[in-house]
Amino acid sequence: MECISISHKTADSGEREKFYIPKEKTGDFLQKIRAVTGAEQCVLLSTCNRTEIYVSGEENRFRELEKALEMISGSDGEQIRSLARRYQGRRALHHLFRVVCGMESMVIGEDEILGQTREAYLYAKEAEHTGYELNTIFQAALACAKRVKTETMISRTAVSVATLAVNEVAHLPIPRKTVLLMGGSGQMGSIILKNLLSQKNVRVIATVRSHKGICQSGGEQVEHVDYQNRYAALEEADAIISATASPHYTLTAGRVREAVRTQKERLFLDISMPPDLDAEIGQLAHCRLVALDDIKKLAAENNRRKQQAFADAEEILEEELEKLCKALAFHRFTEADVHWKERYADCSAEKLLYLLRDGLDSDSFAAVLKALT
């Protein structure tokens, strides 16, 4: 397998935005990837923090993958080569496992990436862009992530971009908080809403595309306002969180300036890709803007605490990766020689043991002998 990756580790949010592929364009882009690279199988993972293309085989298709990224971003090859990381063979498998386990995330151990990867894989599978190789690889990576989540502390503390955003609201120095949430019906927005409702003394105003009045959610009241009236709701909001998939700004600085009358401090949180909030909002009086790149600073302490869990997860990852590599190697062997069973029918047990002794390391050979007893 081969992978090309542009992520928060190599590109800031403005650069990542150029490579972001919205869900409605994923199908067309998968077709283009296969056409440009000649790969029989491919999966596209595109989130607010990374865009990655995975293709089957190890034929050094990186130049073609760069061309695919050029088509969607308008960036030239030189810029892409300065931002992209390339993985091939076992290194590509190792990278995918780390991504799915939350070990490559801006917030180590965050849960959203597991669901995002599963969704990206299933989309490609249902569209018939995967086969044995990528099916086996992605299923193994998802299973590994579940094991890491169960057996280590890496995800035990529910920390993610969404929960860090809610923590920022919780830290506001006022006893009762009113939060305007835009995008609460989406995946990220739903997580934010759930976390907000777990806080005490938090009132949520959530935008909807049509007026729905008051509804019950999580045992707490959530007031819904028409999205068109979002600026009117700014006046009473202490914090504003935008987590939509909108291609345009949900709030602009000029209209925010006109909408707010009271001179209280307001927190604006933008956790969308592309960005939802006009960056100039952060320059307005009494307005503090926290965007995706700022989450890196919020995540630093969380990541430091999880270093031991990180090491434990790496051990599990290596175990599962070894199993996968053996499965792929055996499949390639049997595919290359469909008559292998007949060809080795006369191979004696003694000869096979000597071959294993000479080909395996001592621990592996000892494990084989133990399994035979």
C-alpha positions as a LaTeX table, in Angstrom:
\begin{tabular}{lrrr}
\hline
Residue & $x$ (\AA) & $y$ (\AA) & $z$ (\AA) \\
\hline
Met1 & 0.00 & 0.00 & 0.00 \\
Glu2 & 1.04 & 3.61 & $-0.59$ \\
Cys3 & $-0.17$ & 6.77 & 1.12 \\
Ile4 & 0.28 & 10.49 & 0.60 \\
Ser5 & $-0.66$ & 12.72 & 3.53 \\
Ile6 & $-1.11$ & 16.43 & 4.21 \\
Ser7 & $-1.98$ & 17.03 & 7.86 \\
His8 & $-1.77$ & 19.43 & 10.78 \\
Lys9 & 1.82 & 18.26 & 11.24 \\
Thr10 & 2.92 & 19.76 & 7.92 \\
Ala11 & 0.35 & 22.42 & 7.03 \\
Asp12 & $-1.56$ & 25.14 & 8.86 \\
Ser13 & $-5.35$ & 25.37 & 8.62 \\
Gly14 & $-5.25$ & 27.76 & 5.65 \\
Glu15 & $-3.09$ & 25.35 & 3.68 \\
Arg16 & $-5.12$ & 22.29 & 4.74 \\
Glu17 & $-8.29$ & 23.96 & 3.58 \\
Lys18 & $-7.08$ & 23.86 & $-0.03$ \\
Phe19 & $-6.91$ & 20.06 & 0.09 \\
Tyr20 & $-10.14$ & 19.41 & 1.99 \\
Ile21 & $-12.61$ & 17.23 & 0.04 \\
Pro22 & $-16.26$ & 17.60 & 1.13 \\
Lys23 & $-18.29$ & 14.41 & 1.26 \\
Glu24 & $-20.37$ & 15.26 & $-1.81$ \\
Lys25 & $-17.21$ & 15.41 & $-3.95$ \\
Thr26 & $-15.56$ & 12.27 & $-2.58$ \\
Gly27 & $-17.00$ & 9.91 & $-5.21$ \\
Asp28 & $-15.75$ & 11.97 & $-8.15$ \\
Phe29 & $-12.33$ & 12.40 & $-6.56$ \\
Leu30 & $-11.94$ & 8.65 & $-5.96$ \\
Gln31 & $-12.63$ & 8.10 & $-9.65$ \\
Lys32 & $-9.97$ & 10.69 & $-10.55$ \\
Ile33 & $-7.42$ & 9.08 & $-8.23$ \\
Arg34 & $-7.83$ & 5.72 & $-9.94$ \\
Ala35 & $-7.73$ & 7.29 & $-13.39$ \\
Val36 & $-4.60$ & 9.33 & $-12.68$ \\
Thr37 & $-2.66$ & 6.70 & $-10.71$ \\
Gly38 & $-3.86$ & 3.52 & $-12.38$ \\
Ala39 & $-4.42$ & 2.03 & $-8.92$ \\
Glu40 & $-7.05$ & $-0.69$ & $-8.68$ \\
Gln41 & $-8.04$ & 0.28 & $-5.13$ \\
Cys42 & $-8.10$ & 3.57 & $-3.22$ \\
Val43 & $-9.52$ & 5.21 & $-0.09$ \\
Leu44 & $-9.71$ & 8.94 & 0.62 \\
Leu45 & $-9.63$ & 10.25 & 4.19 \\
Ser46 & $-10.37$ & 13.99 & 4.40 \\
Thr47 & $-11.03$ & 15.72 & 7.74 \\
Cys48 & $-10.39$ & 19.16 & 9.19 \\
Asn49 & $-6.89$ & 18.05 & 10.19 \\
Arg50 & $-5.77$ & 15.81 & 7.32 \\
Thr51 & $-6.28$ & 14.78 & 3.73 \\
Glu52 & $-4.79$ & 11.38 & 2.90 \\
Ile53 & $-4.99$ & 9.12 & $-0.13$ \\
Tyr54 & $-4.36$ & 5.38 & 0.23 \\
Val55 & $-3.86$ & 3.20 & $-2.85$ \\
Ser56 & $-3.13$ & $-0.49$ & $-3.24$ \\
Gly57 & 0.23 & $-1.84$ & $-4.37$ \\
Glu58 & 3.78 & $-0.55$ & $-4.01$ \\
Glu59 & 4.52 & 0.86 & $-7.45$ \\
Asn60 & 5.80 & 4.31 & $-6.44$ \\
Arg61 & 2.75 & 6.27 & $-7.60$ \\
Phe62 & 3.61 & 9.36 & $-5.57$ \\
Arg63 & 4.03 & 11.64 & $-8.58$ \\
Glu64 & 0.56 & 10.65 & $-9.77$ \\
Leu65 & $-0.85$ & 11.14 & $-6.27$ \\
Glu66 & 0.66 & 14.62 & $-6.21$ \\
Lys67 & $-1.08$ & 15.35 & $-9.52$ \\
Ala68 & $-4.38$ & 14.26 & $-7.98$ \\
Leu69 & $-3.83$ & 16.73 & $-5.13$ \\
Glu70 & $-2.93$ & 19.43 & $-7.65$ \\
Met71 & $-6.32$ & 18.98 & $-9.33$ \\
Ile72 & $-8.30$ & 19.63 & $-6.17$ \\
Ser73 & $-6.17$ & 22.32 & $-4.54$ \\
Gly74 & $-4.89$ & 24.52 & $-7.33$ \\
Ser75 & $-1.46$ & 24.23 & $-5.68$ \\
Asp76 & 1.60 & 23.50 & $-7.78$ \\
Gly77 & 3.68 & 20.36 & $-7.43$ \\
Glu78 & 6.49 & 22.12 & $-5.59$ \\
Gln79 & 4.16 & 23.33 & $-2.84$ \\
Ile80 & 2.55 & 19.92 & $-2.50$ \\
Arg81 & 5.94 & 18.23 & $-2.23$ \\
Ser82 & 6.86 & 20.63 & 0.57 \\
Leu83 & 3.70 & 19.77 & 2.54 \\
Ala84 & 3.07 & 16.10 & 1.80 \\
Arg85 & 4.45 & 13.07 & 3.58 \\
Arg86 & 4.76 & 9.81 & 1.66 \\
Tyr87 & 4.51 & 6.28 & 3.01 \\
Gln88 & 5.00 & 2.96 & 1.28 \\
Gly89 & 4.76 & $-0.71$ & 2.27 \\
Arg90 & 4.98 & $-1.42$ & 5.99 \\
Arg91 & 5.54 & 2.29 & 6.76 \\
Ala92 & 2.21 & 3.09 & 5.08 \\
Leu93 & 0.47 & 0.39 & 7.14 \\
His94 & 2.09 & 1.69 & 10.33 \\
His95 & 1.01 & 5.24 & 9.52 \\
Leu96 & $-2.62$ & 4.21 & 8.93 \\
Phe97 & $-2.73$ & 2.27 & 12.19 \\
Arg98 & $-1.38$ & 5.28 & 14.08 \\
Val99 & $-3.91$ & 7.58 & 12.42 \\
Val100 & $-6.89$ & 5.37 & 13.26 \\
Cys101 & $-5.69$ & 4.87 & 16.84 \\
Gly102 & $-5.56$ & 8.64 & 17.38 \\
Met103 & $-1.76$ & 8.62 & 17.72 \\
Glu104 & $-1.25$ & 11.04 & 14.82 \\
Ser105 & $-4.06$ & 13.37 & 15.89 \\
Met106 & $-3.67$ & 16.95 & 17.02 \\
Val107 & $-5.24$ & 15.74 & 20.27 \\
Ile108 & $-3.68$ & 12.35 & 21.08 \\
Gly109 & $-6.29$ & 9.66 & 21.63 \\
Glu110 & $-9.26$ & 11.59 & 20.22 \\
Asp111 & $-12.17$ & 9.40 & 19.22 \\
Glu112 & $-13.53$ & 11.14 & 16.14 \\
Ile113 & $-10.83$ & 9.88 & 13.79 \\
Leu114 & $-11.91$ & 6.25 & 14.29 \\
Gly115 & $-15.41$ & 7.02 & 13.05 \\
Gln116 & $-14.14$ & 9.27 & 10.27 \\
Thr117 & $-11.79$ & 6.55 & 8.99 \\
Arg118 & $-14.49$ & 3.90 & 9.17 \\
Glu119 & $-16.83$ & 6.15 & 7.22 \\
Ala120 & $-14.17$ & 6.91 & 4.59 \\
Tyr121 & $-13.35$ & 3.22 & 4.16 \\
Leu122 & $-16.99$ & 2.09 & 3.94 \\
Tyr123 & $-17.73$ & 4.82 & 1.41 \\
Ala124 & $-14.90$ & 3.60 & $-0.84$ \\
Lys125 & $-15.88$ & $-0.05$ & $-0.30$ \\
Glu126 & $-19.54$ & 0.50 & $-1.16$ \\
Ala127 & $-18.47$ & 2.41 & $-4.29$ \\
Glu128 & $-16.32$ & $-0.61$ & $-5.24$ \\
His129 & $-13.00$ & 1.21 & $-4.96$ \\
Thr130 & $-11.52$ & $-1.42$ & $-2.63$ \\
Gly131 & $-10.58$ & $-5.09$ & $-2.91$ \\
Tyr132 & $-8.86$ & $-7.73$ & $-0.78$ \\
Glu133 & $-5.79$ & $-5.64$ & 0.00 \\
Leu134 & $-7.40$ & $-2.42$ & 1.24 \\
Asn135 & $-10.34$ & $-4.27$ & 2.80 \\
Thr136 & $-7.95$ & $-6.38$ & 4.86 \\
Ile137 & $-5.77$ & $-3.41$ & 5.78 \\
Phe138 & $-8.54$ & $-1.05$ & 6.85 \\
Gln139 & $-10.46$ & $-3.72$ & 8.73 \\
Ala140 & $-7.27$ & $-4.62$ & 10.62 \\
Ala141 & $-6.57$ & $-0.95$ & 11.39 \\
Leu142 & $-10.10$ & $-0.40$ & 12.72 \\
Ala143 & $-9.87$ & $-3.55$ & 14.86 \\
Cys144 & $-6.51$ & $-2.42$ & 16.21 \\
Ala145 & $-7.97$ & 0.98 & 17.16 \\
Lys146 & $-10.77$ & $-0.69$ & 19.11 \\
Arg147 & $-8.23$ & $-2.83$ & 20.98 \\
Val148 & $-6.09$ & 0.23 & 21.80 \\
Lys149 & $-9.16$ & 2.08 & 23.04 \\
Thr150 & $-10.12$ & $-0.87$ & 25.27 \\
Glu151 & $-6.71$ & $-1.88$ & 26.62 \\
Thr152 & $-4.91$ & 1.45 & 27.11 \\
Met153 & $-5.57$ & 4.83 & 28.71 \\
Ile154 & $-5.00$ & 6.71 & 25.47 \\
Ser155 & $-8.73$ & 7.36 & 24.96 \\
Arg156 & $-9.85$ & 6.79 & 28.54 \\
Thr157 & $-10.12$ & 10.53 & 29.14 \\
Ala158 & $-12.67$ & 11.78 & 26.63 \\
Val159 & $-10.56$ & 14.50 & 25.06 \\
Ser160 & $-10.97$ & 15.64 & 21.48 \\
Val161 & $-11.19$ & 18.83 & 19.47 \\
Ala162 & $-14.86$ & 18.95 & 20.45 \\
Thr163 & $-14.30$ & 18.42 & 24.18 \\
Leu164 & $-11.42$ & 20.90 & 24.26 \\
Ala165 & $-13.73$ & 23.47 & 22.68 \\
Val166 & $-16.36$ & 22.82 & 25.34 \\
Asn167 & $-13.68$ & 23.07 & 28.04 \\
Glu168 & $-12.92$ & 26.57 & 26.78 \\
Val169 & $-16.57$ & 27.45 & 27.38 \\
Ala170 & $-16.47$ & 25.86 & 30.84 \\
His171 & $-13.48$ & 28.01 & 31.78 \\
Leu172 & $-15.32$ & 31.27 & 31.10 \\
Pro173 & $-15.33$ & 33.22 & 34.41 \\
Ile174 & $-19.11$ & 33.61 & 34.67 \\
Pro175 & $-21.58$ & 31.49 & 36.70 \\
Arg176 & $-24.11$ & 30.93 & 33.92 \\
Lys177 & $-23.25$ & 30.69 & 30.24 \\
Thr178 & $-25.30$ & 31.01 & 27.08 \\
Val179 & $-23.82$ & 29.25 & 24.06 \\
Leu180 & $-24.86$ & 29.78 & 20.46 \\
Leu181 & $-24.12$ & 26.55 & 18.57 \\
Met182 & $-24.15$ & 26.48 & 14.77 \\
Gly183 & $-23.91$ & 23.05 & 13.15 \\
Gly184 & $-25.31$ & 21.04 & 16.04 \\
Ser185 & $-26.94$ & 18.50 & 13.73 \\
Gly186 & $-23.64$ & 17.34 & 12.22 \\
Gln187 & $-21.28$ & 14.71 & 13.65 \\
Met188 & $-18.93$ & 17.13 & 15.39 \\
Gly189 & $-21.78$ & 19.43 & 16.40 \\
Ser190 & $-23.66$ & 16.54 & 18.00 \\
Ile191 & $-20.63$ & 15.67 & 20.12 \\
Ile192 & $-20.27$ & 19.32 & 21.16 \\
Leu193 & $-23.97$ & 19.53 & 22.06 \\
Lys194 & $-23.73$ & 16.39 & 24.19 \\
Asn195 & $-20.69$ & 17.78 & 26.01 \\
Leu196 & $-22.32$ & 21.17 & 26.52 \\
Leu197 & $-25.41$ & 19.57 & 28.05 \\
Ser198 & $-23.20$ & 17.66 & 30.49 \\
Gln199 & $-22.03$ & 21.01 & 31.91 \\
Lys200 & $-23.87$ & 22.77 & 34.72 \\
Asn201 & $-25.52$ & 26.15 & 34.21 \\
Val202 & $-25.13$ & 26.13 & 30.43 \\
Arg203 & $-27.96$ & 27.25 & 28.16 \\
Val204 & $-27.67$ & 26.26 & 24.50 \\
Ile205 & $-29.16$ & 28.09 & 21.54 \\
Ala206 & $-28.79$ & 25.90 & 18.46 \\
Thr207 & $-29.41$ & 27.08 & 14.92 \\
Val208 & $-31.63$ & 25.10 & 12.58 \\
Arg209 & $-32.61$ & 25.68 & 9.00 \\
Ser210 & $-36.28$ & 26.05 & 9.94 \\
His211 & $-37.83$ & 27.21 & 13.20 \\
Lys212 & $-38.52$ & 24.39 & 15.66 \\
Gly213 & $-39.12$ & 26.25 & 18.90 \\
Ile214 & $-38.04$ & 24.48 & 22.12 \\
Cys215 & $-37.10$ & 20.82 & 22.26 \\
Gln216 & $-35.83$ & 18.47 & 24.95 \\
Ser217 & $-32.34$ & 17.00 & 24.55 \\
Gly218 & $-30.33$ & 15.10 & 27.13 \\
Gly219 & $-32.73$ & 16.12 & 29.87 \\
Glu220 & $-31.96$ & 19.80 & 29.33 \\
Gln221 & $-33.68$ & 22.45 & 27.27 \\
Val222 & $-32.08$ & 23.47 & 23.99 \\
Glu223 & $-33.59$ & 26.51 & 22.34 \\
His224 & $-33.62$ & 26.35 & 18.55 \\
Val225 & $-33.53$ & 29.45 & 16.38 \\
Asp226 & $-33.70$ & 29.74 & 12.64 \\
Tyr227 & $-30.24$ & 29.91 & 11.09 \\
Gln228 & $-31.26$ & 33.17 & 9.42 \\
Asn229 & $-31.65$ & 34.73 & 12.89 \\
Arg230 & $-28.18$ & 33.75 & 14.11 \\
Tyr231 & $-26.92$ & 37.34 & 14.30 \\
Ala232 & $-29.86$ & 38.32 & 16.50 \\
Ala233 & $-28.89$ & 35.53 & 18.92 \\
Leu234 & $-25.35$ & 36.92 & 19.31 \\
Glu235 & $-26.42$ & 39.61 & 21.75 \\
Glu236 & $-27.25$ & 37.17 & 24.56 \\
Ala237 & $-24.49$ & 34.66 & 23.77 \\
Asp238 & $-21.36$ & 34.40 & 25.92 \\
Ala239 & $-19.78$ & 31.84 & 23.62 \\
Ile240 & $-20.34$ & 31.05 & 19.96 \\
Ile241 & $-19.31$ & 27.69 & 18.50 \\
Ser242 & $-19.44$ & 27.05 & 14.76 \\
Ala243 & $-19.05$ & 23.47 & 13.51 \\
Thr244 & $-20.80$ & 23.37 & 10.15 \\
Ala245 & $-19.80$ & 22.03 & 6.75 \\
Ser246 & $-20.70$ & 25.34 & 5.16 \\
Pro247 & $-18.61$ & 26.52 & 2.18 \\
His248 & $-19.07$ & 30.15 & 3.29 \\
Tyr249 & $-18.66$ & 32.08 & 6.55 \\
Thr250 & $-21.41$ & 31.56 & 9.09 \\
Leu251 & $-20.43$ & 34.88 & 10.74 \\
Thr252 & $-18.58$ & 37.87 & 9.28 \\
Ala253 & $-16.81$ & 40.53 & 11.31 \\
Gly254 & $-18.86$ & 43.44 & 9.93 \\
Arg255 & $-22.21$ & 41.90 & 10.81 \\
Val256 & $-20.97$ & 40.74 & 14.22 \\
Arg257 & $-19.92$ & 44.33 & 14.98 \\
Glu258 & $-23.41$ & 45.54 & 14.05 \\
Ala259 & $-25.21$ & 42.78 & 15.96 \\
Val260 & $-23.59$ & 43.04 & 19.40 \\
Arg261 & $-24.57$ & 45.97 & 21.58 \\
Thr262 & $-23.43$ & 45.05 & 25.09 \\
Gln263 & $-19.71$ & 45.32 & 25.84 \\
Lys264 & $-19.27$ & 41.90 & 27.43 \\
Glu265 & $-16.50$ & 39.44 & 26.60 \\
Arg266 & $-17.46$ & 36.87 & 23.97 \\
Leu267 & $-15.67$ & 33.68 & 23.00 \\
Phe268 & $-15.85$ & 32.55 & 19.35 \\
Leu269 & $-14.81$ & 28.96 & 18.64 \\
Asp270 & $-14.32$ & 27.86 & 15.02 \\
Ile271 & $-13.66$ & 24.13 & 14.62 \\
Ser272 & $-14.67$ & 23.77 & 10.99 \\
Met273 & $-12.85$ & 23.09 & 7.76 \\
Pro274 & $-13.09$ & 25.23 & 5.75 \\
Pro275 & $-13.24$ & 27.89 & 8.50 \\
Asp276 & $-16.71$ & 29.08 & 9.44 \\
Leu277 & $-15.81$ & 32.34 & 11.15 \\
Asp278 & $-14.26$ & 35.43 & 9.62 \\
Ala279 & $-10.76$ & 35.74 & 11.13 \\
Glu280 & $-11.33$ & 39.49 & 11.56 \\
Ile281 & $-13.81$ & 38.71 & 14.35 \\
Gly282 & $-10.80$ & 38.15 & 16.59 \\
Gln283 & $-9.80$ & 41.79 & 16.05 \\
Leu284 & $-13.12$ & 43.16 & 17.35 \\
Ala285 & $-13.29$ & 44.63 & 20.85 \\
His286 & $-14.30$ & 42.12 & 23.55 \\
Cys287 & $-14.17$ & 39.21 & 21.06 \\
Arg288 & $-11.74$ & 36.28 & 21.41 \\
Leu289 & $-11.47$ & 33.88 & 18.49 \\
Val290 & $-10.15$ & 30.34 & 18.92 \\
Ala291 & $-9.62$ & 28.45 & 15.64 \\
Leu292 & $-8.35$ & 25.01 & 14.72 \\
Asp293 & $-4.68$ & 25.94 & 14.86 \\
Asp294 & $-5.18$ & 27.27 & 18.40 \\
Ile295 & $-6.37$ & 23.82 & 19.48 \\
Lys296 & $-2.73$ & 22.68 & 19.24 \\
Lys297 & $-1.93$ & 24.82 & 22.28 \\
Leu298 & $-4.97$ & 23.54 & 24.18 \\
Ala299 & $-3.95$ & 19.94 & 23.41 \\
Ala300 & $-0.34$ & 20.19 & 24.66 \\
Glu301 & $-1.02$ & 19.23 & 28.29 \\
Asn302 & $-3.41$ & 16.43 & 27.30 \\
Asn303 & $-0.76$ & 14.95 & 25.02 \\
Arg304 & 1.93 & 15.15 & 27.71 \\
Arg305 & $-0.22$ & 13.17 & 30.16 \\
Lys306 & $-0.82$ & 10.44 & 27.62 \\
Gln307 & 2.78 & 9.55 & 26.82 \\
Gln308 & 2.73 & 6.25 & 28.75 \\
Ala309 & $-0.57$ & 5.26 & 27.16 \\
Phe310 & 1.00 & 6.18 & 23.83 \\
Ala311 & 3.82 & 3.67 & 24.45 \\
Asp312 & 1.31 & 0.97 & 25.42 \\
Ala313 & $-0.68$ & 1.65 & 22.26 \\
Glu314 & 2.48 & 1.36 & 20.15 \\
Glu315 & 3.09 & $-2.16$ & 21.49 \\
Ile316 & $-0.43$ & $-3.25$ & 20.55 \\
Leu317 & $-0.06$ & $-1.60$ & 17.17 \\
Glu318 & 3.12 & $-3.55$ & 16.40 \\
Glu319 & 1.46 & $-6.83$ & 17.38 \\
Glu320 & $-1.54$ & $-6.19$ & 15.14 \\
Leu321 & 0.64 & $-4.90$ & 12.32 \\
Glu322 & 2.71 & $-8.07$ & 12.39 \\
Lys323 & $-0.46$ & $-10.17$ & 12.06 \\
Leu324 & $-1.60$ & $-8.06$ & 9.11 \\
Cys325 & 1.74 & $-8.28$ & 7.31 \\
Lys326 & 1.69 & $-12.07$ & 7.63 \\
Ala327 & $-1.86$ & $-12.24$ & 6.28 \\
Leu328 & $-0.99$ & $-10.04$ & 3.29 \\
Ala329 & 2.21 & $-12.00$ & 2.58 \\
Phe330 & 0.35 & $-15.31$ & 2.70 \\
His331 & $-2.35$ & $-13.97$ & 0.38 \\
Arg332 & 0.24 & $-12.77$ & $-2.14$ \\
Phe333 & 1.91 & $-16.17$ & $-1.98$ \\
Thr334 & $-1.29$ & $-18.13$ & $-2.60$ \\
Glu335 & $-2.41$ & $-15.72$ & $-5.35$ \\
Ala336 & 0.90 & $-16.11$ & $-7.17$ \\
Asp337 & 0.73 & $-19.91$ & $-7.07$ \\
Val338 & $-2.81$ & $-21.28$ & $-7.05$ \\
His339 & $-1.41$ & $-24.84$ & $-7.01$ \\
Trp340 & 0.76 & $-24.31$ & $-3.94$ \\
Lys341 & $-1.01$ & $-27.00$ & $-1.91$ \\
Glu342 & $-0.32$ & $-29.67$ & $-4.51$ \\
Arg343 & 3.25 & $-28.44$ & $-4.98$ \\
Tyr344 & 4.03 & $-28.80$ & $-1.28$ \\
Ala345 & 2.03 & $-31.94$ & $-0.66$ \\
Asp346 & 5.18 & $-34.06$ & $-0.55$ \\
Cys347 & 7.16 & $-31.64$ & 1.63 \\
Ser348 & 8.09 & $-33.53$ & 4.82 \\
Ala349 & 7.51 & $-32.07$ & 8.27 \\
Glu350 & 11.24 & $-32.39$ & 8.97 \\
Lys351 & 12.17 & $-30.32$ & 5.89 \\
Leu352 & 9.56 & $-27.68$ & 6.78 \\
Leu353 & 10.91 & $-27.38$ & 10.34 \\
Tyr354 & 14.44 & $-26.87$ & 9.07 \\
Leu355 & 13.20 & $-24.19$ & 6.67 \\
Leu356 & 11.39 & $-22.45$ & 9.51 \\
Arg357 & 14.46 & $-22.72$ & 11.74 \\
Asp358 & 16.65 & $-21.08$ & 9.14 \\
Gly359 & 14.14 & $-18.43$ & 8.14 \\
Leu360 & 12.67 & $-17.28$ & 11.47 \\
Asp361 & 14.22 & $-15.47$ & 14.39 \\
Ser362 & 14.69 & $-17.51$ & 17.58 \\
Asp363 & 11.57 & $-16.24$ & 19.37 \\
Ser364 & 9.34 & $-16.88$ & 16.36 \\
Phe365 & 10.79 & $-20.36$ & 15.82 \\
Ala366 & 10.30 & $-21.20$ & 19.49 \\
Ala367 & 6.68 & $-20.05$ & 19.24 \\
Val368 & 6.11 & $-22.33$ & 16.23 \\
Leu369 & 7.58 & $-25.33$ & 18.06 \\
Lys370 & 5.46 & $-24.60$ & 21.12 \\
Ala371 & 2.33 & $-24.44$ & 18.97 \\
Leu372 & 3.15 & $-27.86$ & 17.50 \\
Thr373 & 3.49 & $-29.58$ & 20.89 \\
\hline
\end{tabular}
